[in-house]
């Protein structure tokens, strides 16, 4: 497991990631099978083009999964991802690298929980944030037994 | 401008609940889901290593619930039969881990219905709230997702 981060280790501005992903059409088929989302725009190029798309596109939920990975890596074994929100603003296509990143925005203690609010996003090769979002993670504290 | 599709009558459907569905969570399904995302975290992949963690065994990755589909509430909208659909995004909250062997009951509710004028005509935003509850009656997660129809 990766090194555990503690509440005291992060401050607003702390950078999360990057987590790089190189999605392929094969990955889209694997995700379709694993999730049960068989909408053809994710694996049938002719169908996608007939629906005015440039070709097959990534499942929004797969990008949600990538950002989930970014945040469970950040939380570590002793942290807990409390909230995860994503908005699909732009399309991503297989064959183009995408990068998941995040930044700590705020730290707070609530009901004894050490919470870290973050902004997160997935960006494409042009640096466009196709999938912005937010997350809240409870981190262990050095000052408290957990 | 008066809403053309989401009128007073359509909005009366807010709160409609879909049929509940129950799933047995299989270890292999969790592993295949993590593998599809390309997430090598031992918590989602490796029972032996996960046993040594505070969870005492494998758990599901945060978006695993996407594989536990539930029928969305049957909402009647005055739309052309051949509408297009888009996934607008999801807001998740997590309360308890989901583990192999869990029985998860999934239920969806229509939480909101809105309309906006898009480039290609009217767009309808359906906000669906889904709950994921385990065999002990503990709420594990909720998902609030926005489906766009146009």
PDB file of C-alpha atoms in Angstrom:
ATOM      1  CA  UNK A   1       0.000   0.000   0.000  1.00  0.00           C
ATOM      2  CA  UNK A   2       1.112   3.548  -0.637  1.00  0.00           C
ATOM      3  CA  UNK A   3       2.351   5.762   2.175  1.00  0.00           C
ATOM      4  CA  UNK A   4      -0.453   6.919   4.478  1.00  0.00           C
ATOM      5  CA  UNK A   5      -1.180  10.645   4.512  1.00  0.00           C
ATOM      6  CA  UNK A   6      -2.342  12.223   7.774  1.00  0.00           C
ATOM      7  CA  UNK A   7      -4.575  15.249   8.242  1.00  0.00           C
ATOM      8  CA  UNK A   8      -1.543  17.195   9.466  1.00  0.00           C
ATOM      9  CA  UNK A   9       0.398  16.414   6.267  1.00  0.00           C
ATOM     10  CA  UNK A  10      -1.894  18.396   3.966  1.00  0.00           C
ATOM     11  CA  UNK A  11      -2.807  22.066   3.673  1.00  0.00           C
ATOM     12  CA  UNK A  12      -5.020  23.954   1.231  1.00  0.00           C
ATOM     13  CA  UNK A  13      -3.206  23.929  -2.099  1.00  0.00           C
ATOM     14  CA  UNK A  14      -1.788  20.425  -1.547  1.00  0.00           C
ATOM     15  CA  UNK A  15      -1.717  18.726  -4.939  1.00  0.00           C
ATOM     16  CA  UNK A  16      -3.308  15.306  -5.480  1.00  0.00           C
ATOM     17  CA  UNK A  17      -2.126  13.035  -8.276  1.00  0.00           C
ATOM     18  CA  UNK A  18      -1.477  13.177 -11.161  1.00  0.00           C
ATOM     19  CA  UNK A  19      -2.940   9.819 -12.151  1.00  0.00           C
ATOM     20  CA  UNK A  20      -2.437   9.203 -15.862  1.00  0.00           C
ATOM     21  CA  UNK A  21      -4.734   6.994 -17.908  1.00  0.00           C
ATOM     22  CA  UNK A  22      -4.399   5.784 -21.476  1.00  0.00           C
ATOM     23  CA  UNK A  23      -7.848   4.379 -22.227  1.00  0.00           C
ATOM     24  CA  UNK A  24      -8.183   1.995 -25.167  1.00  0.00           C
ATOM     25  CA  UNK A  25     -11.251   0.612 -26.938  1.00  0.00           C
ATOM     26  CA  UNK A  26     -10.455  -2.651 -25.130  1.00  0.00           C
ATOM     27  CA  UNK A  27     -10.767  -0.881 -21.791  1.00  0.00           C
ATOM     28  CA  UNK A  28     -14.181   0.483 -22.815  1.00  0.00           C
ATOM     29  CA  UNK A  29     -15.342  -3.053 -23.623  1.00  0.00           C
ATOM     30  CA  UNK A  30     -14.014  -4.299 -20.268  1.00  0.00           C
ATOM     31  CA  UNK A  31     -15.806  -1.475 -18.487  1.00  0.00           C
ATOM     32  CA  UNK A  32     -19.029  -2.162 -20.387  1.00  0.00           C
ATOM     33  CA  UNK A  33     -18.863  -5.794 -19.265  1.00  0.00           C
ATOM     34  CA  UNK A  34     -17.930  -5.013 -15.650  1.00  0.00           C
ATOM     35  CA  UNK A  35     -20.525  -2.268 -15.199  1.00  0.00           C
ATOM     36  CA  UNK A  36     -23.321  -3.628 -17.368  1.00  0.00           C
ATOM     37  CA  UNK A  37     -23.512  -0.369 -19.364  1.00  0.00           C
ATOM     38  CA  UNK A  38     -23.884  -1.606 -22.925  1.00  0.00           C
ATOM     39  CA  UNK A  39     -24.839   1.665 -24.603  1.00  0.00           C
ATOM     40  CA  UNK A  40     -23.334   1.190 -28.082  1.00  0.00           C
ATOM     41  CA  UNK A  41     -21.718   4.645 -28.288  1.00  0.00           C
ATOM     42  CA  UNK A  42     -18.938   3.174 -26.102  1.00  0.00           C
ATOM     43  CA  UNK A  43     -17.899   0.284 -28.377  1.00  0.00           C
ATOM     44  CA  UNK A  44     -19.676   0.455 -31.767  1.00  0.00           C
ATOM     45  CA  UNK A  45     -17.986   3.078 -33.964  1.00  0.00           C
ATOM     46  CA  UNK A  46     -20.677   3.025 -36.692  1.00  0.00           C
ATOM     47  CA  UNK A  47     -23.403   3.468 -34.080  1.00  0.00           C
ATOM     48  CA  UNK A  48     -21.482   6.315 -32.427  1.00  0.00           C
ATOM     49  CA  UNK A  49     -20.914   8.134 -35.736  1.00  0.00           C
ATOM     50  CA  UNK A  50     -24.588   7.675 -36.680  1.00  0.00           C
ATOM     51  CA  UNK A  51     -25.328   9.448 -33.390  1.00  0.00           C
ATOM     52  CA  UNK A  52     -23.250  12.466 -34.444  1.00  0.00           C
ATOM     53  CA  UNK A  53     -20.263  11.544 -32.270  1.00  0.00           C
ATOM     54  CA  UNK A  54     -16.651  11.593 -33.518  1.00  0.00           C
ATOM     55  CA  UNK A  55     -16.390   7.862 -32.760  1.00  0.00           C
ATOM     56  CA  UNK A  56     -16.698   5.794 -29.601  1.00  0.00           C
ATOM     57  CA  UNK A  57     -16.383   7.837 -26.420  1.00  0.00           C
ATOM     58  CA  UNK A  58     -15.509   7.002 -22.825  1.00  0.00           C
ATOM     59  CA  UNK A  59     -18.299   6.148 -20.389  1.00  0.00           C
ATOM     60  CA  UNK A  60     -18.761   9.073 -18.013  1.00  0.00           C
ATOM     61  CA  UNK A  61     -18.866   6.517 -15.217  1.00  0.00           C
ATOM     62  CA  UNK A  62     -15.447   5.169 -16.234  1.00  0.00           C
ATOM     63  CA  UNK A  63     -14.028   8.672 -15.786  1.00  0.00           C
ATOM     64  CA  UNK A  64     -15.857   8.732 -12.452  1.00  0.00           C
ATOM     65  CA  UNK A  65     -14.024   5.486 -11.658  1.00  0.00           C
ATOM     66  CA  UNK A  66     -10.651   7.047 -12.540  1.00  0.00           C
ATOM     67  CA  UNK A  67     -11.360   9.968 -10.205  1.00  0.00           C
ATOM     68  CA  UNK A  68     -12.477   7.474  -7.540  1.00  0.00           C
ATOM     69  CA  UNK A  69      -9.086   5.776  -7.871  1.00  0.00           C
ATOM     70  CA  UNK A  70      -7.340   9.152  -7.526  1.00  0.00           C
ATOM     71  CA  UNK A  71      -9.193   9.753  -4.259  1.00  0.00           C
ATOM     72  CA  UNK A  72      -8.953   6.281  -2.680  1.00  0.00           C
ATOM     73  CA  UNK A  73      -5.189   6.442  -3.372  1.00  0.00           C
ATOM     74  CA  UNK A  74      -5.135   9.822  -1.606  1.00  0.00           C
ATOM     75  CA  UNK A  75      -7.225   8.493   1.335  1.00  0.00           C
ATOM     76  CA  UNK A  76      -5.018   5.430   1.826  1.00  0.00           C
ATOM     77  CA  UNK A  77      -5.982   2.458   3.979  1.00  0.00           C
ATOM     78  CA  UNK A  78      -6.770   4.566   7.045  1.00  0.00           C
ATOM     79  CA  UNK A  79      -8.679   7.277   5.249  1.00  0.00           C
ATOM     80  CA  UNK A  80     -12.247   7.089   3.940  1.00  0.00           C
ATOM     81  CA  UNK A  81     -13.713   8.712   0.859  1.00  0.00           C
ATOM     82  CA  UNK A  82     -16.896  10.347   2.158  1.00  0.00           C
ATOM     83  CA  UNK A  83     -18.119  12.215  -0.903  1.00  0.00           C
ATOM     84  CA  UNK A  84     -17.314  12.172  -4.606  1.00  0.00           C
ATOM     85  CA  UNK A  85     -19.011  14.388  -7.202  1.00  0.00           C
ATOM     86  CA  UNK A  86     -18.294  14.570 -10.913  1.00  0.00           C
ATOM     87  CA  UNK A  87     -19.826  16.483 -13.800  1.00  0.00           C
ATOM     88  CA  UNK A  88     -19.350  15.357 -17.379  1.00  0.00           C
ATOM     89  CA  UNK A  89     -18.705  18.536 -19.335  1.00  0.00           C
ATOM     90  CA  UNK A  90     -16.729  17.232 -22.272  1.00  0.00           C
ATOM     91  CA  UNK A  91     -16.210  13.995 -24.175  1.00  0.00           C
ATOM     92  CA  UNK A  92     -13.065  11.909 -23.972  1.00  0.00           C
ATOM     93  CA  UNK A  93     -12.050   9.371 -26.569  1.00  0.00           C
ATOM     94  CA  UNK A  94      -9.865   6.248 -26.471  1.00  0.00           C
ATOM     95  CA  UNK A  95      -6.288   6.690 -27.660  1.00  0.00           C
ATOM     96  CA  UNK A  96      -5.882  10.069 -25.986  1.00  0.00           C
ATOM     97  CA  UNK A  97      -4.133  10.294 -22.629  1.00  0.00           C
ATOM     98  CA  UNK A  98      -6.152  11.808 -19.808  1.00  0.00           C
ATOM     99  CA  UNK A  99      -4.831  12.934 -16.439  1.00  0.00           C
ATOM    100  CA  UNK A 100      -6.665  12.967 -13.087  1.00  0.00           C
ATOM    101  CA  UNK A 101      -5.631  15.681 -10.674  1.00  0.00           C
ATOM    102  CA  UNK A 102      -6.853  17.357  -7.545  1.00  0.00           C
ATOM    103  CA  UNK A 103      -6.115  19.983  -4.961  1.00  0.00           C
ATOM    104  CA  UNK A 104      -6.966  20.364  -1.277  1.00  0.00           C
ATOM    105  CA  UNK A 105      -9.300  23.334  -0.825  1.00  0.00           C
ATOM    106  CA  UNK A 106     -10.228  23.223   2.855  1.00  0.00           C
ATOM    107  CA  UNK A 107      -9.545  21.319   6.085  1.00  0.00           C
ATOM    108  CA  UNK A 108     -12.094  21.008   8.885  1.00  0.00           C
ATOM    109  CA  UNK A 109     -12.889  18.914  11.939  1.00  0.00           C
ATOM    110  CA  UNK A 110     -16.492  17.803  12.247  1.00  0.00           C
ATOM    111  CA  UNK A 111     -17.847  15.366  14.871  1.00  0.00           C
ATOM    112  CA  UNK A 112     -14.297  14.233  15.577  1.00  0.00           C
ATOM    113  CA  UNK A 113     -13.668  13.496  11.897  1.00  0.00           C
ATOM    114  CA  UNK A 114     -10.716  15.129  10.189  1.00  0.00           C
ATOM    115  CA  UNK A 115     -12.126  16.131   6.822  1.00  0.00           C
ATOM    116  CA  UNK A 116     -10.379  17.401   3.736  1.00  0.00           C
ATOM    117  CA  UNK A 117     -12.422  19.019   0.946  1.00  0.00           C
ATOM    118  CA  UNK A 118     -10.854  18.806  -2.493  1.00  0.00           C
ATOM    119  CA  UNK A 119     -11.472  19.948  -6.015  1.00  0.00           C
ATOM    120  CA  UNK A 120     -10.731  17.257  -8.544  1.00  0.00           C
ATOM    121  CA  UNK A 121     -10.749  17.041 -12.288  1.00  0.00           C
ATOM    122  CA  UNK A 122      -9.797  15.032 -15.306  1.00  0.00           C
ATOM    123  CA  UNK A 123      -8.050  16.872 -18.106  1.00  0.00           C
ATOM    124  CA  UNK A 124      -7.321  15.998 -21.706  1.00  0.00           C
ATOM    125  CA  UNK A 125      -4.188  16.546 -23.804  1.00  0.00           C
ATOM    126  CA  UNK A 126      -5.238  20.153 -24.514  1.00  0.00           C
ATOM    127  CA  UNK A 127      -5.459  20.847 -20.781  1.00  0.00           C
ATOM    128  CA  UNK A 128      -9.273  21.122 -20.911  1.00  0.00           C
ATOM    129  CA  UNK A 129     -11.063  19.966 -17.773  1.00  0.00           C
ATOM    130  CA  UNK A 130     -13.599  17.579 -19.297  1.00  0.00           C
ATOM    131  CA  UNK A 131     -14.717  16.203 -15.932  1.00  0.00           C
ATOM    132  CA  UNK A 132     -14.556  18.573 -12.969  1.00  0.00           C
ATOM    133  CA  UNK A 133     -15.719  17.560  -9.516  1.00  0.00           C
ATOM    134  CA  UNK A 134     -15.266  17.676  -5.773  1.00  0.00           C
ATOM    135  CA  UNK A 135     -14.449  15.160  -3.055  1.00  0.00           C
ATOM    136  CA  UNK A 136     -14.369  14.982   0.730  1.00  0.00           C
ATOM    137  CA  UNK A 137     -12.001  12.566   2.444  1.00  0.00           C
ATOM    138  CA  UNK A 138     -11.672  11.740   6.140  1.00  0.00           C
ATOM    139  CA  UNK A 139      -7.965  11.346   6.940  1.00  0.00           C
ATOM    140  CA  UNK A 140      -6.428   9.875  10.091  1.00  0.00           C
ATOM    141  CA  UNK A 141      -4.958  12.415  12.496  1.00  0.00           C
ATOM    142  CA  UNK A 142      -1.634  12.085  14.312  1.00  0.00           C
ATOM    143  CA  UNK A 143      -3.300  13.745  17.284  1.00  0.00           C
ATOM    144  CA  UNK A 144      -6.131  11.230  17.590  1.00  0.00           C
ATOM    145  CA  UNK A 145      -6.266   7.480  17.902  1.00  0.00           C
ATOM    146  CA  UNK A 146      -8.132   5.962  14.986  1.00  0.00           C
TER     147      UNK A 146
ATOM    148  CA  UNK B   1     -40.724  30.929 -21.377  1.00  0.00           C
ATOM    149  CA  UNK B   2     -43.172  28.286 -20.235  1.00  0.00           C
ATOM    150  CA  UNK B   3     -41.720  24.810 -19.992  1.00  0.00           C
ATOM    151  CA  UNK B   4     -42.857  22.685 -22.893  1.00  0.00           C
ATOM    152  CA  UNK B   5     -42.161  19.236 -21.442  1.00  0.00           C
ATOM    153  CA  UNK B   6     -41.701  19.594 -17.704  1.00  0.00           C
ATOM    154  CA  UNK B   7     -45.002  21.194 -16.763  1.00  0.00           C
ATOM    155  CA  UNK B   8     -46.900  21.123 -13.486  1.00  0.00           C
ATOM    156  CA  UNK B   9     -48.347  17.711 -14.306  1.00  0.00           C
ATOM    157  CA  UNK B  10     -44.938  16.173 -15.125  1.00  0.00           C
ATOM    158  CA  UNK B  11     -43.430  17.568 -11.916  1.00  0.00           C
ATOM    159  CA  UNK B  12     -46.068  15.716  -9.865  1.00  0.00           C
ATOM    160  CA  UNK B  13     -43.987  12.584 -10.605  1.00  0.00           C
ATOM    161  CA  UNK B  14     -41.104  13.847  -8.446  1.00  0.00           C
ATOM    162  CA  UNK B  15     -40.735  11.431  -5.541  1.00  0.00           C
ATOM    163  CA  UNK B  16     -41.771   8.405  -7.622  1.00  0.00           C
ATOM    164  CA  UNK B  17     -39.848   5.339  -6.496  1.00  0.00           C
ATOM    165  CA  UNK B  18     -38.581   2.589  -8.807  1.00  0.00           C
ATOM    166  CA  UNK B  19     -38.675  -1.135  -8.155  1.00  0.00           C
ATOM    167  CA  UNK B  20     -36.081  -2.321  -5.596  1.00  0.00           C
ATOM    168  CA  UNK B  21     -33.527  -4.917  -6.678  1.00  0.00           C
ATOM    169  CA  UNK B  22     -31.207  -7.045  -4.551  1.00  0.00           C
ATOM    170  CA  UNK B  23     -27.740  -8.254  -5.585  1.00  0.00           C
ATOM    171  CA  UNK B  24     -25.262 -10.718  -4.117  1.00  0.00           C
ATOM    172  CA  UNK B  25     -21.844  -9.082  -4.363  1.00  0.00           C
ATOM    173  CA  UNK B  26     -19.249 -11.489  -5.747  1.00  0.00           C
ATOM    174  CA  UNK B  27     -15.530 -11.153  -5.103  1.00  0.00           C
ATOM    175  CA  UNK B  28     -14.791 -11.761  -8.785  1.00  0.00           C
ATOM    176  CA  UNK B  29     -17.170  -8.979  -9.826  1.00  0.00           C
ATOM    177  CA  UNK B  30     -15.344  -6.515  -7.566  1.00  0.00           C
ATOM    178  CA  UNK B  31     -11.988  -7.586  -8.982  1.00  0.00           C
ATOM    179  CA  UNK B  32     -13.217  -7.359 -12.587  1.00  0.00           C
ATOM    180  CA  UNK B  33     -14.623  -3.894 -11.915  1.00  0.00           C
ATOM    181  CA  UNK B  34     -11.310  -2.668 -10.442  1.00  0.00           C
ATOM    182  CA  UNK B  35      -9.456  -4.265 -13.350  1.00  0.00           C
ATOM    183  CA  UNK B  36     -11.718  -2.503 -15.891  1.00  0.00           C
ATOM    184  CA  UNK B  37     -10.837   0.849 -14.308  1.00  0.00           C
ATOM    185  CA  UNK B  38      -7.181  -0.193 -14.125  1.00  0.00           C
ATOM    186  CA  UNK B  39      -7.078   0.298 -10.356  1.00  0.00           C
ATOM    187  CA  UNK B  40      -4.460  -1.994  -8.763  1.00  0.00           C
ATOM    188  CA  UNK B  41      -5.346  -1.073  -5.133  1.00  0.00           C
ATOM    189  CA  UNK B  42      -4.969  -4.342  -3.137  1.00  0.00           C
ATOM    190  CA  UNK B  43      -8.174  -3.486  -1.223  1.00  0.00           C
ATOM    191  CA  UNK B  44     -10.118  -4.076  -4.431  1.00  0.00           C
ATOM    192  CA  UNK B  45      -8.005  -6.881  -5.897  1.00  0.00           C
ATOM    193  CA  UNK B  46      -6.131  -9.025  -3.426  1.00  0.00           C
ATOM    194  CA  UNK B  47      -7.906 -10.818  -0.571  1.00  0.00           C
ATOM    195  CA  UNK B  48      -4.645 -11.871   1.111  1.00  0.00           C
ATOM    196  CA  UNK B  49      -3.243  -8.359   1.263  1.00  0.00           C
ATOM    197  CA  UNK B  50      -6.619  -6.795   2.069  1.00  0.00           C
ATOM    198  CA  UNK B  51      -6.915  -9.142   5.086  1.00  0.00           C
ATOM    199  CA  UNK B  52      -3.973  -7.367   6.699  1.00  0.00           C
ATOM    200  CA  UNK B  53      -5.691  -3.981   6.454  1.00  0.00           C
ATOM    201  CA  UNK B  54      -8.154  -2.410   8.872  1.00  0.00           C
ATOM    202  CA  UNK B  55     -10.993  -3.630   6.629  1.00  0.00           C
ATOM    203  CA  UNK B  56     -10.032  -7.266   7.255  1.00  0.00           C
ATOM    204  CA  UNK B  57     -10.686  -8.202   3.627  1.00  0.00           C
ATOM    205  CA  UNK B  58     -11.514  -6.912   0.181  1.00  0.00           C
ATOM    206  CA  UNK B  59     -13.954  -4.066  -0.316  1.00  0.00           C
ATOM    207  CA  UNK B  60     -15.528  -2.584  -3.449  1.00  0.00           C
ATOM    208  CA  UNK B  61     -14.093   0.521  -5.175  1.00  0.00           C
ATOM    209  CA  UNK B  62     -16.180   3.706  -4.886  1.00  0.00           C
ATOM    210  CA  UNK B  63     -18.021   3.472  -8.183  1.00  0.00           C
ATOM    211  CA  UNK B  64     -18.663  -0.305  -8.034  1.00  0.00           C
ATOM    212  CA  UNK B  65     -22.345   0.468  -7.428  1.00  0.00           C
ATOM    213  CA  UNK B  66     -22.588   1.409 -11.107  1.00  0.00           C
ATOM    214  CA  UNK B  67     -22.692  -2.353 -11.740  1.00  0.00           C
ATOM    215  CA  UNK B  68     -25.700  -2.712  -9.390  1.00  0.00           C
ATOM    216  CA  UNK B  69     -28.327  -1.233 -11.647  1.00  0.00           C
ATOM    217  CA  UNK B  70     -31.834  -0.457 -10.542  1.00  0.00           C
ATOM    218  CA  UNK B  71     -34.831   0.283 -12.721  1.00  0.00           C
ATOM    219  CA  UNK B  72     -35.325   4.026 -12.782  1.00  0.00           C
ATOM    220  CA  UNK B  73     -38.794   5.202 -11.811  1.00  0.00           C
ATOM    221  CA  UNK B  74     -41.241   5.010 -14.693  1.00  0.00           C
ATOM    222  CA  UNK B  75     -41.494   8.701 -15.574  1.00  0.00           C
ATOM    223  CA  UNK B  76     -43.903   9.839 -18.278  1.00  0.00           C
ATOM    224  CA  UNK B  77     -42.649  12.740 -20.341  1.00  0.00           C
ATOM    225  CA  UNK B  78     -44.190  14.347 -23.373  1.00  0.00           C
ATOM    226  CA  UNK B  79     -41.097  13.764 -25.521  1.00  0.00           C
ATOM    227  CA  UNK B  80     -40.541  12.357 -29.005  1.00  0.00           C
ATOM    228  CA  UNK B  81     -40.092   8.577 -28.896  1.00  0.00           C
ATOM    229  CA  UNK B  82     -36.546   8.814 -30.266  1.00  0.00           C
ATOM    230  CA  UNK B  83     -34.885  11.068 -27.713  1.00  0.00           C
ATOM    231  CA  UNK B  84     -31.161  10.967 -27.006  1.00  0.00           C
ATOM    232  CA  UNK B  85     -29.701  10.408 -23.569  1.00  0.00           C
ATOM    233  CA  UNK B  86     -26.617  11.752 -21.821  1.00  0.00           C
ATOM    234  CA  UNK B  87     -25.124  11.125 -18.400  1.00  0.00           C
ATOM    235  CA  UNK B  88     -24.625  14.503 -16.715  1.00  0.00           C
ATOM    236  CA  UNK B  89     -22.707  13.345 -13.672  1.00  0.00           C
ATOM    237  CA  UNK B  90     -22.995  11.799 -10.210  1.00  0.00           C
ATOM    238  CA  UNK B  91     -22.763  12.870  -6.571  1.00  0.00           C
ATOM    239  CA  UNK B  92     -21.840   9.997  -4.257  1.00  0.00           C
ATOM    240  CA  UNK B  93     -21.841   9.667  -0.495  1.00  0.00           C
ATOM    241  CA  UNK B  94     -20.208   6.712   1.209  1.00  0.00           C
ATOM    242  CA  UNK B  95     -21.151   5.429   4.663  1.00  0.00           C
ATOM    243  CA  UNK B  96     -20.104   1.764   4.893  1.00  0.00           C
ATOM    244  CA  UNK B  97     -17.795  -0.404   2.797  1.00  0.00           C
ATOM    245  CA  UNK B  98     -19.369  -2.936   0.432  1.00  0.00           C
ATOM    246  CA  UNK B  99     -17.752  -6.366   0.765  1.00  0.00           C
ATOM    247  CA  UNK B 100     -17.803  -9.658  -1.138  1.00  0.00           C
ATOM    248  CA  UNK B 101     -20.774 -11.698   0.106  1.00  0.00           C
ATOM    249  CA  UNK B 102     -22.891  -8.651   0.906  1.00  0.00           C
ATOM    250  CA  UNK B 103     -26.508  -8.564  -0.266  1.00  0.00           C
ATOM    251  CA  UNK B 104     -27.128  -5.040  -1.494  1.00  0.00           C
ATOM    252  CA  UNK B 105     -30.610  -3.709  -2.091  1.00  0.00           C
ATOM    253  CA  UNK B 106     -30.770  -0.909  -4.616  1.00  0.00           C
ATOM    254  CA  UNK B 107     -33.631   1.517  -5.050  1.00  0.00           C
ATOM    255  CA  UNK B 108     -34.001   4.668  -7.123  1.00  0.00           C
ATOM    256  CA  UNK B 109     -36.233   7.671  -6.761  1.00  0.00           C
ATOM    257  CA  UNK B 110     -36.978  10.602  -9.053  1.00  0.00           C
ATOM    258  CA  UNK B 111     -35.591  13.507  -6.990  1.00  0.00           C
ATOM    259  CA  UNK B 112     -36.016  16.358  -9.456  1.00  0.00           C
ATOM    260  CA  UNK B 113     -37.186  17.137 -12.950  1.00  0.00           C
ATOM    261  CA  UNK B 114     -36.142  20.310 -14.798  1.00  0.00           C
ATOM    262  CA  UNK B 115     -36.092  21.630 -18.314  1.00  0.00           C
ATOM    263  CA  UNK B 116     -33.721  23.967 -20.099  1.00  0.00           C
ATOM    264  CA  UNK B 117     -33.437  25.202 -23.650  1.00  0.00           C
ATOM    265  CA  UNK B 118     -30.406  23.648 -25.343  1.00  0.00           C
ATOM    266  CA  UNK B 119     -28.778  24.250 -28.696  1.00  0.00           C
ATOM    267  CA  UNK B 120     -30.751  21.340 -30.160  1.00  0.00           C
ATOM    268  CA  UNK B 121     -34.062  22.182 -28.496  1.00  0.00           C
ATOM    269  CA  UNK B 122     -35.477  21.451 -25.079  1.00  0.00           C
ATOM    270  CA  UNK B 123     -33.381  19.375 -22.676  1.00  0.00           C
ATOM    271  CA  UNK B 124     -34.872  17.545 -19.712  1.00  0.00           C
ATOM    272  CA  UNK B 125     -32.769  16.965 -16.593  1.00  0.00           C
ATOM    273  CA  UNK B 126     -33.858  13.991 -14.497  1.00  0.00           C
ATOM    274  CA  UNK B 127     -32.188  13.774 -11.108  1.00  0.00           C
ATOM    275  CA  UNK B 128     -32.253  10.203  -9.797  1.00  0.00           C
ATOM    276  CA  UNK B 129     -31.347   9.378  -6.202  1.00  0.00           C
ATOM    277  CA  UNK B 130     -30.286   5.792  -5.603  1.00  0.00           C
ATOM    278  CA  UNK B 131     -29.663   4.124  -2.253  1.00  0.00           C
ATOM    279  CA  UNK B 132     -27.504   1.026  -1.664  1.00  0.00           C
ATOM    280  CA  UNK B 133     -28.371  -0.811   1.567  1.00  0.00           C
ATOM    281  CA  UNK B 134     -26.700  -3.980   2.881  1.00  0.00           C
ATOM    282  CA  UNK B 135     -28.176  -7.113   4.471  1.00  0.00           C
ATOM    283  CA  UNK B 136     -27.876  -5.540   7.945  1.00  0.00           C
ATOM    284  CA  UNK B 137     -30.068  -2.623   6.929  1.00  0.00           C
ATOM    285  CA  UNK B 138     -27.054  -0.272   6.875  1.00  0.00           C
ATOM    286  CA  UNK B 139     -26.979   2.388   4.192  1.00  0.00           C
ATOM    287  CA  UNK B 140     -23.659   1.866   2.369  1.00  0.00           C
ATOM    288  CA  UNK B 141     -23.856   4.570  -0.272  1.00  0.00           C
ATOM    289  CA  UNK B 142     -26.115   6.974  -2.096  1.00  0.00           C
ATOM    290  CA  UNK B 143     -25.775   8.225  -5.655  1.00  0.00           C
ATOM    291  CA  UNK B 144     -27.504  11.310  -7.032  1.00  0.00           C
ATOM    292  CA  UNK B 145     -27.137  11.200 -10.798  1.00  0.00           C
ATOM    293  CA  UNK B 146     -28.357  13.505 -13.518  1.00  0.00           C
ATOM    294  CA  UNK B 147     -29.703  12.001 -16.727  1.00  0.00           C
ATOM    295  CA  UNK B 148     -30.162  14.422 -19.622  1.00  0.00           C
ATOM    296  CA  UNK B 149     -32.716  13.721 -22.363  1.00  0.00           C
ATOM    297  CA  UNK B 150     -32.929  15.800 -25.497  1.00  0.00           C
TER     298      UNK B 150
END
